[in-house]
Every structure is written in structure tokens, then in C-alpha cells.
Tab-separated table of C-alpha atoms and ligand atoms in Angstrom:
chain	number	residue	atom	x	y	z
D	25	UNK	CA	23.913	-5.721	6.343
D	26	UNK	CA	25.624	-4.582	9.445
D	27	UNK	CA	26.539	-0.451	8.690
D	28	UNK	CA	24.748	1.701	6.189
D	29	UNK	CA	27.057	4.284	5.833
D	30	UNK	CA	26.567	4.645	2.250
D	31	UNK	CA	23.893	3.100	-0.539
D	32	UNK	CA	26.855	0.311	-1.550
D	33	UNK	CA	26.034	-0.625	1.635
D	34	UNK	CA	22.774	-2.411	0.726
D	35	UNK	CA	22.831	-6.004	-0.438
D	36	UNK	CA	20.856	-4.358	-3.560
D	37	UNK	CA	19.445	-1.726	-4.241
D	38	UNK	CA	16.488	-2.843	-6.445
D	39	UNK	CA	15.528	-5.318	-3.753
D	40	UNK	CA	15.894	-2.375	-1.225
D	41	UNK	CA	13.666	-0.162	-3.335
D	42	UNK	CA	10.714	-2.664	-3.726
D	43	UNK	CA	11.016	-4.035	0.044
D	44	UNK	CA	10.562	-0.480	1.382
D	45	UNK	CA	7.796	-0.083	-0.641
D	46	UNK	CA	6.202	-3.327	0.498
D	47	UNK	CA	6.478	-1.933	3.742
D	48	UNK	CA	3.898	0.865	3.423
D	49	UNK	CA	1.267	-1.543	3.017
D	50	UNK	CA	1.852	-3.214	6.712
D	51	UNK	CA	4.511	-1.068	8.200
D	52	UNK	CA	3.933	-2.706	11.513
D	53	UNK	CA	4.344	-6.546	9.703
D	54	UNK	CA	8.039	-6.822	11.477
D	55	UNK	CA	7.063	-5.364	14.856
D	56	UNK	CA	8.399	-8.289	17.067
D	57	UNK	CA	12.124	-7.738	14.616
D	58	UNK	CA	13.088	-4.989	16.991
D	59	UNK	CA	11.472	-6.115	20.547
D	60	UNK	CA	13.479	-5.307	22.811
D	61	UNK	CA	16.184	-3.508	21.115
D	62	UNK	CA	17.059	-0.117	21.166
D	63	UNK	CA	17.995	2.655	18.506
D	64	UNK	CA	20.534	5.464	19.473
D	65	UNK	CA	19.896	8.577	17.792
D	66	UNK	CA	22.887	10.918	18.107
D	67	UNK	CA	22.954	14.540	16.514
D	68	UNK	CA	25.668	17.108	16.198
D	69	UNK	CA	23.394	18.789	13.560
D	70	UNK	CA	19.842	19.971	13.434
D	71	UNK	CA	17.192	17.765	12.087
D	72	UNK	CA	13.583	17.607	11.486
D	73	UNK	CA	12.360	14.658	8.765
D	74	UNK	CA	15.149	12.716	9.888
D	75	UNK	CA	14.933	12.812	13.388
D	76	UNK	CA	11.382	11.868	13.534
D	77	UNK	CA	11.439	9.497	10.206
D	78	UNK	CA	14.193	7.188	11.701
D	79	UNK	CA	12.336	7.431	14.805
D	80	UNK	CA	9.205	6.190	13.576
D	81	UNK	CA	10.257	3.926	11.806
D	82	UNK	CA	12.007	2.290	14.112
D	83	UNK	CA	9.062	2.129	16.483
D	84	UNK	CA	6.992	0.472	13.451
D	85	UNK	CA	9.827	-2.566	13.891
D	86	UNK	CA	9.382	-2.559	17.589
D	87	UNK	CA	12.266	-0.968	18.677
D	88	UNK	CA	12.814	1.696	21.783
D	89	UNK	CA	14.479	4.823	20.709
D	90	UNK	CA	16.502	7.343	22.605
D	91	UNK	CA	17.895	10.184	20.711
D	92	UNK	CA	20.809	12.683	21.895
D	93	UNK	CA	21.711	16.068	20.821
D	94	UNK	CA	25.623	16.367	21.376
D	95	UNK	CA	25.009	19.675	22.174
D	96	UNK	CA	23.810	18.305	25.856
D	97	UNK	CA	26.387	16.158	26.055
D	98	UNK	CA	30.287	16.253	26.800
D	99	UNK	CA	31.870	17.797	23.853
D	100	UNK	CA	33.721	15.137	22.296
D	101	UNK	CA	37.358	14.675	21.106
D	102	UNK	CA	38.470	12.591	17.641
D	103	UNK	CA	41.762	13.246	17.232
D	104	UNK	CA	44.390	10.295	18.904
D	105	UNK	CA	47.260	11.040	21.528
D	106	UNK	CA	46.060	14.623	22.170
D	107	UNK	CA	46.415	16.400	25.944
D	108	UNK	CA	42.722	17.016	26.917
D	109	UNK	CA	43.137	20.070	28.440
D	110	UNK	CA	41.304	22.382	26.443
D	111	UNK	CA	37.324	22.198	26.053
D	112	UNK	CA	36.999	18.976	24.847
D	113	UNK	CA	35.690	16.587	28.064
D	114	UNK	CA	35.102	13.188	26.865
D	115	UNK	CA	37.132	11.147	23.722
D	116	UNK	CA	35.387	9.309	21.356
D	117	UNK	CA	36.917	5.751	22.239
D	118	UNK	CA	34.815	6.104	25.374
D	119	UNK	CA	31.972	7.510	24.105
D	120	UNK	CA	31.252	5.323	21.603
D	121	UNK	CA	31.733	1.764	23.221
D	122	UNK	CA	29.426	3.749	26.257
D	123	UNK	CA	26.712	4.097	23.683
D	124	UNK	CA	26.874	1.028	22.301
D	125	UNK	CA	25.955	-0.728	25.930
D	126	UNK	CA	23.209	1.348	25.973
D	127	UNK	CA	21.656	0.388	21.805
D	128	UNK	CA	21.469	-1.890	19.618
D	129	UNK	CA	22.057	0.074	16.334
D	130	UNK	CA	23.783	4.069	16.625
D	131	UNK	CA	22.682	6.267	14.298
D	132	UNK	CA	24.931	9.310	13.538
D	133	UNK	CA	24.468	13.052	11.964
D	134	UNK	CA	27.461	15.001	11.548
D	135	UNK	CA	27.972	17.549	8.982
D	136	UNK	CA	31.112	18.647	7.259
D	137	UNK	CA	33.249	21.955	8.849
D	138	UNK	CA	32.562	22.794	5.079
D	139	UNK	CA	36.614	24.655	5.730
D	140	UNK	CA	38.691	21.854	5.958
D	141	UNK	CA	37.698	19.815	2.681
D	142	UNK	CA	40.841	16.703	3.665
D	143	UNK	CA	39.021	16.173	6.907
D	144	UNK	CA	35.540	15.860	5.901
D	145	UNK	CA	36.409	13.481	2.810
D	146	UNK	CA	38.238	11.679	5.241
D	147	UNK	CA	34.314	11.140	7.225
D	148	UNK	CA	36.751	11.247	10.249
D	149	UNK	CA	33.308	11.801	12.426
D	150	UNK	CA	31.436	8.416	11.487
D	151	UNK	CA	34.457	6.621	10.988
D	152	UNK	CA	35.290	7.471	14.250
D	153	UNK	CA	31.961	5.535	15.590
D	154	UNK	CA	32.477	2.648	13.159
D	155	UNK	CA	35.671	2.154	14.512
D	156	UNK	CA	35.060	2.657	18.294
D	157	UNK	CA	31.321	1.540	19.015
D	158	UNK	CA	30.852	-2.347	19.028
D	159	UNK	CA	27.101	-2.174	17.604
D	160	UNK	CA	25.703	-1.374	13.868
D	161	UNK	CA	26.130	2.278	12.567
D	162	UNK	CA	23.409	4.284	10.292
D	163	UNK	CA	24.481	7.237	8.853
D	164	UNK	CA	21.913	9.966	9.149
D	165	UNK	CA	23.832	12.737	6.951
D	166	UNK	CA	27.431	12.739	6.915
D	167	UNK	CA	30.035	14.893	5.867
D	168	UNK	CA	29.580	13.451	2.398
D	169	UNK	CA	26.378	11.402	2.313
D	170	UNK	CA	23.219	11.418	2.921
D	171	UNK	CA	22.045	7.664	2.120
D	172	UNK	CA	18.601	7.364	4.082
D	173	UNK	CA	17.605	10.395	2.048
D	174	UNK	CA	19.088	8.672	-1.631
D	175	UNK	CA	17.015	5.586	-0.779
D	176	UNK	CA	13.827	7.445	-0.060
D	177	UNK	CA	14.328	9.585	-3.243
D	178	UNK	CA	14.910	6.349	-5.144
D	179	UNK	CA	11.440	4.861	-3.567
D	180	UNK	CA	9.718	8.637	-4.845
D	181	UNK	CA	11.016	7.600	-8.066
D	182	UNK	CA	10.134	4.234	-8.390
D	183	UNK	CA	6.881	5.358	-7.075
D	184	UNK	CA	5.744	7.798	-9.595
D	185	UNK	CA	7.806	7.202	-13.072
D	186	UNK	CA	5.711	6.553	-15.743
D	187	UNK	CA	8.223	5.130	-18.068
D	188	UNK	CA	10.920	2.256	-17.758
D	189	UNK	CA	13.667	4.426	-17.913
D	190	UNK	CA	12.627	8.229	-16.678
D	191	UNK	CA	14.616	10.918	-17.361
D	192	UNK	CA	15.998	12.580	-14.420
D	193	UNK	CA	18.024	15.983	-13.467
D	194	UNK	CA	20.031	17.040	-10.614
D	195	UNK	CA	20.010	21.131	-10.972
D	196	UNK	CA	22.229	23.291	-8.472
D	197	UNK	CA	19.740	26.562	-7.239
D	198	UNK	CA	21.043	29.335	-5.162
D	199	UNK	CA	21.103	29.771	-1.109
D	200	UNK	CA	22.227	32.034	0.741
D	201	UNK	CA	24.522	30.122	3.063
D	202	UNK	CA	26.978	27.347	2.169
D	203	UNK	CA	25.442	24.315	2.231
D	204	UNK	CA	27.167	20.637	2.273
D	205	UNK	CA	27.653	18.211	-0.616
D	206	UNK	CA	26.355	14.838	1.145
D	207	UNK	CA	22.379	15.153	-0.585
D	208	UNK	CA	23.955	15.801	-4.088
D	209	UNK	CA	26.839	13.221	-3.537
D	210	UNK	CA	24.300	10.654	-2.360
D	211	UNK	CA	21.648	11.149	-4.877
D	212	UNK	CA	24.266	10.992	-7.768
D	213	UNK	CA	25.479	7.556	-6.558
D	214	UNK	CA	22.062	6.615	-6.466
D	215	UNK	CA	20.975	7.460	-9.880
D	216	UNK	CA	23.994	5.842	-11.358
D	217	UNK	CA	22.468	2.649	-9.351
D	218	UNK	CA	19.093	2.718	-10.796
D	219	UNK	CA	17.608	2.821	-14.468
D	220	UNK	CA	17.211	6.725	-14.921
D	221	UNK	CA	18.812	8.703	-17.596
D	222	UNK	CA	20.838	11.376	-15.132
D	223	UNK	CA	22.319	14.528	-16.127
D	224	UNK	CA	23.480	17.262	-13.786
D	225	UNK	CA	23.216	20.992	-14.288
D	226	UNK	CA	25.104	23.835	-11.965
D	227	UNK	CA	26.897	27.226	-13.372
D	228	UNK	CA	30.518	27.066	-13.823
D	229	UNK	CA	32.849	26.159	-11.286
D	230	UNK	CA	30.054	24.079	-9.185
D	231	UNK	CA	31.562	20.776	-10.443
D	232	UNK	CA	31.172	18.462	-7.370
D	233	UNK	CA	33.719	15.739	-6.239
D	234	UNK	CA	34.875	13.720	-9.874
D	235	UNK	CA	35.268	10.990	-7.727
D	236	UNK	CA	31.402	10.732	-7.256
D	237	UNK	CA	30.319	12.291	-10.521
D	238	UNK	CA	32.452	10.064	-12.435
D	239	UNK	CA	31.099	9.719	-16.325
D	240	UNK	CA	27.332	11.324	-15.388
D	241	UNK	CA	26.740	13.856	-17.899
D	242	UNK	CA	27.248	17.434	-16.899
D	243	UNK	CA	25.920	20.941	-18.778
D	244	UNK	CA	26.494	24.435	-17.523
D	245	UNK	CA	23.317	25.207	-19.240
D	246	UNK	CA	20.027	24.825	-17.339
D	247	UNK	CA	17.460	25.181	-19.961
D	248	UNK	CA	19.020	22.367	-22.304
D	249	UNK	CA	18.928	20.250	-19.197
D	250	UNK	CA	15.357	20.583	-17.981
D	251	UNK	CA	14.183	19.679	-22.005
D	252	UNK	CA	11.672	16.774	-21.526
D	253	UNK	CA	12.571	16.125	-17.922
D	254	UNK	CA	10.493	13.267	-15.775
D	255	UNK	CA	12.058	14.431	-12.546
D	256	UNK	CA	13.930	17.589	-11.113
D	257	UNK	CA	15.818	17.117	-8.413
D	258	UNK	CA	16.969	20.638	-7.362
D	259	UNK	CA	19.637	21.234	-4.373
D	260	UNK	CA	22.357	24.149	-3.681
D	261	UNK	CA	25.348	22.760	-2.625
D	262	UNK	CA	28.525	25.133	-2.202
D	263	UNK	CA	31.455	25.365	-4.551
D	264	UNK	CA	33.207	21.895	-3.758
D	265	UNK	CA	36.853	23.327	-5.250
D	266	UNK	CA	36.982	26.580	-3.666
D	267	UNK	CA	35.555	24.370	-0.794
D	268	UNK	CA	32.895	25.878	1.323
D	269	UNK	CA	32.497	29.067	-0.505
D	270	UNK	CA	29.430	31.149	-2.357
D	271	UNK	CA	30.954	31.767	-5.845
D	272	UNK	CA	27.548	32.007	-7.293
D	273	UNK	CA	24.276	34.026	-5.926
D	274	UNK	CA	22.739	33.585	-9.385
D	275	UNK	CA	19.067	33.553	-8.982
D	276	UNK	CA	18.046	32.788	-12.293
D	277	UNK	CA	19.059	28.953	-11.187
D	278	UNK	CA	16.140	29.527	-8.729
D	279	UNK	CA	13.192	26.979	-10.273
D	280	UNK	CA	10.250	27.988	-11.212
D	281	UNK	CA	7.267	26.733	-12.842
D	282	UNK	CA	8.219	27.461	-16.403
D	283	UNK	CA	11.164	26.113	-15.975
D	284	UNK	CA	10.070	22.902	-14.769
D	285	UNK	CA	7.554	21.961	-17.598
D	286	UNK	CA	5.992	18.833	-16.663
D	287	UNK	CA	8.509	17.506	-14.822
D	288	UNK	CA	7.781	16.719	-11.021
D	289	UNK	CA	9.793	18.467	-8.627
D	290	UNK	CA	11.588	16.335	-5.946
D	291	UNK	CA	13.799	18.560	-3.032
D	292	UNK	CA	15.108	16.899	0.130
D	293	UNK	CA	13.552	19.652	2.468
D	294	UNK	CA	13.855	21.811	3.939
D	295	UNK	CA	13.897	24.222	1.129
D	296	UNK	CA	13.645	28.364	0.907
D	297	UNK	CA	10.588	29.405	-1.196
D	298	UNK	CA	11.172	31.983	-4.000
D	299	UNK	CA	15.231	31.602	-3.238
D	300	UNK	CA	15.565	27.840	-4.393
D	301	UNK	CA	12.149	27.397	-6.135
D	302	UNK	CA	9.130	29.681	-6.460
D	303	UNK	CA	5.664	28.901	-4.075
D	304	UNK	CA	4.388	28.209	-7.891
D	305	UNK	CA	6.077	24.995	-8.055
D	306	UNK	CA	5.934	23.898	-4.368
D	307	UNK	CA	1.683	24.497	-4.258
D	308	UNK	CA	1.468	22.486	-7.122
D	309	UNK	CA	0.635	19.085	-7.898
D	310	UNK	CA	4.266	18.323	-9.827
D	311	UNK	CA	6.153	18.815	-6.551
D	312	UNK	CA	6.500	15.433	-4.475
D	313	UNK	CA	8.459	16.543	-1.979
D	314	UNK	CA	5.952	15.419	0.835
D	315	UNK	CA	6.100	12.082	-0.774
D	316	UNK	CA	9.675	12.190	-0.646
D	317	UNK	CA	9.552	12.980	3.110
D	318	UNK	CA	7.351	10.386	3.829
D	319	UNK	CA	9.463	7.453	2.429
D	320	UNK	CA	12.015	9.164	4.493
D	321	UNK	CA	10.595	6.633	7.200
D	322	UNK	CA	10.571	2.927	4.884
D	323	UNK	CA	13.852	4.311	3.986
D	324	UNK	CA	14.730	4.146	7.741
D	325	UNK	CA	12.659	1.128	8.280
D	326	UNK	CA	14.356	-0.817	5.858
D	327	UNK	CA	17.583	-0.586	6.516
D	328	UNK	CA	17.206	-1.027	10.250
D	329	UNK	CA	15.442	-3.675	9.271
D	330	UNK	CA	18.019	-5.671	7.366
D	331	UNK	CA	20.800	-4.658	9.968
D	332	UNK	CA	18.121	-6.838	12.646
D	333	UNK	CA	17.669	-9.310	10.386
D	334	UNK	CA	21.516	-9.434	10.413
D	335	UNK	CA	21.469	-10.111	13.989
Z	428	LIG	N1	16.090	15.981	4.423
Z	428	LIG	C1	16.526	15.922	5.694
Z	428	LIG	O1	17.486	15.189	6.006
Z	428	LIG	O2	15.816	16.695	6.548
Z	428	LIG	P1	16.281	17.063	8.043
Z	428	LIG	O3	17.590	17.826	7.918
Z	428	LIG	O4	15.170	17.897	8.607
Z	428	LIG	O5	16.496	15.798	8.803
């Protein structure tokens, strides 16, 4: 593998799941993979699971890490055959081949403007470092992605179903700010990888991209849904066709524990209590969503893994 950019990226994904999860019983088996090579960790964006996930795990293969906030940095320009005389110091086609003398592998988080929908879609931020850096790029939440966290929520799953073909459900919940569409987008092209039955729920107007959803079933109705659900995945996203917006404050899509049944509740972090799911569901045994954060790292370690092993 040389990027992971998205889960098609991965030779397979079934072989991905169960190698990861191999991993956790020696993480430190593949130390001498990543001697003396070094991870970039670049954010525009906040981060907490994924800053220090990706960093452990590539410690665990041996690597040295360095990790920059943008916000220290030059501020960068994208766009080609501009006049850099605005606020914008430093253009990407440097930038990137800099960092790539300085790694190995670059790992990127950028998240969508969330107002100008033809630019995000067009990933014009990691696209940007695939095209100008010379080494291996990891996406660490894109515009539309987020494929470490699909892997590790495929591993949770894997993990804990107690039947060959669980039934699971994506179901929107309300927040009050806009959020992006990369979580959703990612764990719907995950589930359509794997053997789950997948449905997705969200009020009216919440449709995300068809391009992603493609024939995944769809009901504006919550409660028929959650009936005899394995797994709830719950996420806001905003609305993706009035793109960026709050068209819905709804909070009976909040979850709660009635709601949820015996299904176990899976959430990518972080999460609001009592606005996206009630402290009843989150103190209780059915939510997994410190599981989920802890295959955040063999998610990490697995694909920087196979991009070594790629040389
Ligand atoms: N789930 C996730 O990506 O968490 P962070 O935003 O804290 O990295």
C-alpha cells in the first residue's frame, strides 16, 4: 500500500481487519519495521484520539514521530499561479516536498470549509500533499473521510458481533454546530465492505452524498430502524444539500437507552452527553465507544504498517 487516503485503499479489508487485531496481542512484534523512520503528523484541525492513536502506534512499529499544528506554521497557499501577496506565506509545492525530507510517511487532517461543498468534494487539501510531497500520505480526517476511524470501527465490530452477519445502523442525532460528513461517509463505505446488514436513519432532507450511499437502505423513521439492532452507530452530520447548514435541531433523534434496546452503542468521540445520546447509554455496558477508541491505534498501526512493508 503506499497512500491510505480512503478504505479502497487497503489491499483487503478482511485481511486488514484480522491483522489489526493480531496486533493487540504483541503490538510491539514489528518494532524494528519502522527503525529509523519517521512519521509526520500535520494538523489544520483539532484532535485528541487521533493525534495520540497514530502516534502510538507508530512508536509500537519503531518509528520517531513529530507532529505539527499548521496553526504554528506559515499559513499555506493551494491554489496554482496566484500573486502571494496577501496572508498566505508559504505554497504548498514547497511545503510539502520540505516535509517529506524531513518523514518517511505524512499524515494529514484537514476538514471541509463545510461552505464551499465543490471544493471539499474535490479533497483539494490532501490531494494537494499527494500530489506535491514525494513520501506516503495517511489521511487522518479529510474533507470527506475519515478512514483510520472506519477501520477501527470495523475492528469494534468484528470484535464484539455475536452473529455472522450483525445487524447494524447508522442514525443521524442532533448538535448544535455543523459538523462534517467524512465519519458518516467513511463508515458507510465500510459497512458496504464488510458482512453487516446496514441501514441508515436521519429526518428528512439529511440524505448524505448518493454517490457514497449508493443502494444502502435509508428510512426517515428512527424507531423502525433501531428494531432488533446489533450495533448503533450514531453521528450528526450537517445537511449535505443545503451544504453546511442546521435544518434540523430535533432532539428526539438524541439516543437514549430505550431507544437503543440491546443494541451496543458505537460513536467516534468526542460526543455531547444528553445532546447526541443520554449519560444512560454512555455509563452503560452496551456503549463501546472506549473500545472503539482504542483500536483507533491498530487501526493506525496497521496501515503504517503495510505502507513500511511497502518500502
Ligand atoms: N474520532 C476522532 O477522530 O477523534 P479526534 O477528533 O479527537 O482525533
Amino acid at each position: 500500500m503506499n497512500h491510505y487516503i480512503t478504505i479502497n485503499d487497503l489491499p483487503s479489508i478482511s485481511s486488514a481487519v484480522a491483522e489489526a487485531i493480531a496486533l493487540k496481542s504483541d503490538a510491539y512484534k514489528h518494532r524494528s519495521l519502522g527503525a529509523q523512520k519517521t512519521l509526520v503528523m500535520l494538523f489544520f484541525n483539532a484532535s485528541l484520539r487521533t493525534r495520540l492513536s497514530t502516534e502510538k502506534a507508530a512508536k509500537q512499529l519503531g518509528m520517531d514521530v513529530i507532529v505539527l499544528n499548521v496553526t504554528d506554521a506559515w499559513q499555506l497557499e493551494f491554489e496554482s499561479g496566484v500573486v502571494m501577496q496577501l496572508d498566505k506565506s508559504e505554497h504548498v509545492k514547497e511545503a510539502a516536498q520540505v516535509i517529506s525530507q524531513y518523514c518517511d510517511i505524512l499524515a494529514v487532517r484537514a476538514f471541509p470549509s463545510l461552505t464551499d461543498k465543490d471544493k471539499d468534494l474535490s479533497e483539494w487539501i490532501i490531494k494537494s500533499f499527494v500530489n506535491y510531497a514525494t513520501v506516503p500520505i495517511v489521511n487522518m480526517e479529510s474533507a470527506t473521510g475519515h478512514p483510520l476511524q472506519a477501520l477501527a470501527d470495523a475492528i469494534t465490530i468484528e470484535e464484539l458481533k455475536t452473529k455472522k452477519t450483525p445487524k447494524v445502523v447508522l442514525s443521524w442525532a442532533p448538535h448544535p454546530k455543523a459538523l462534517p460528513h467524512a465519519v458518516a461517509n467513511s463508515f458507510i463505505e465500510m459497512m458496504q465492505s464488510i458482512e453487516v446488514d446496514f441501514s441508515i436513519t436521519h429526518p428528512e432532507g439529511y440524505d448524505l452524498n448518493p454517490e457514497i450511499v449508493k443502494n444502502s437502505k435509508v428510512t426517515y423513521n428512527q424507531e423502525e430502524a433501531l428494531k432488533e439492532a446489533d450495533f448503533v452507530y450514531v453521528k450528526n452530520w450537517s445537511n449535505y444539500k443545503e451544504y453546511g447548514t442546521i435544518t434540523c435541531e430535533d432532539s428526539s433523534w438524541m439516543m437514549t437507552k430505550e431507544k437503543l434496546g440491546t443494541a451496543k452503542f458505537m460513536h467516534c468521540l468526542p460526543v455531547r452527553r444528553n445532546v447526541v445520546v443520554e449519560d444512560a447509554v454512555l455509563d452503560s455496558d452496551q456503549s463501546v465507544v472506549i473500545a472503539q477508541s482504542n483500536n483507533r491505534t491498530f487501526a493506525a498501526q496497521l496501515v503504517l504498517k503495510k505502507i513500511l512493508e511497502n518500502g
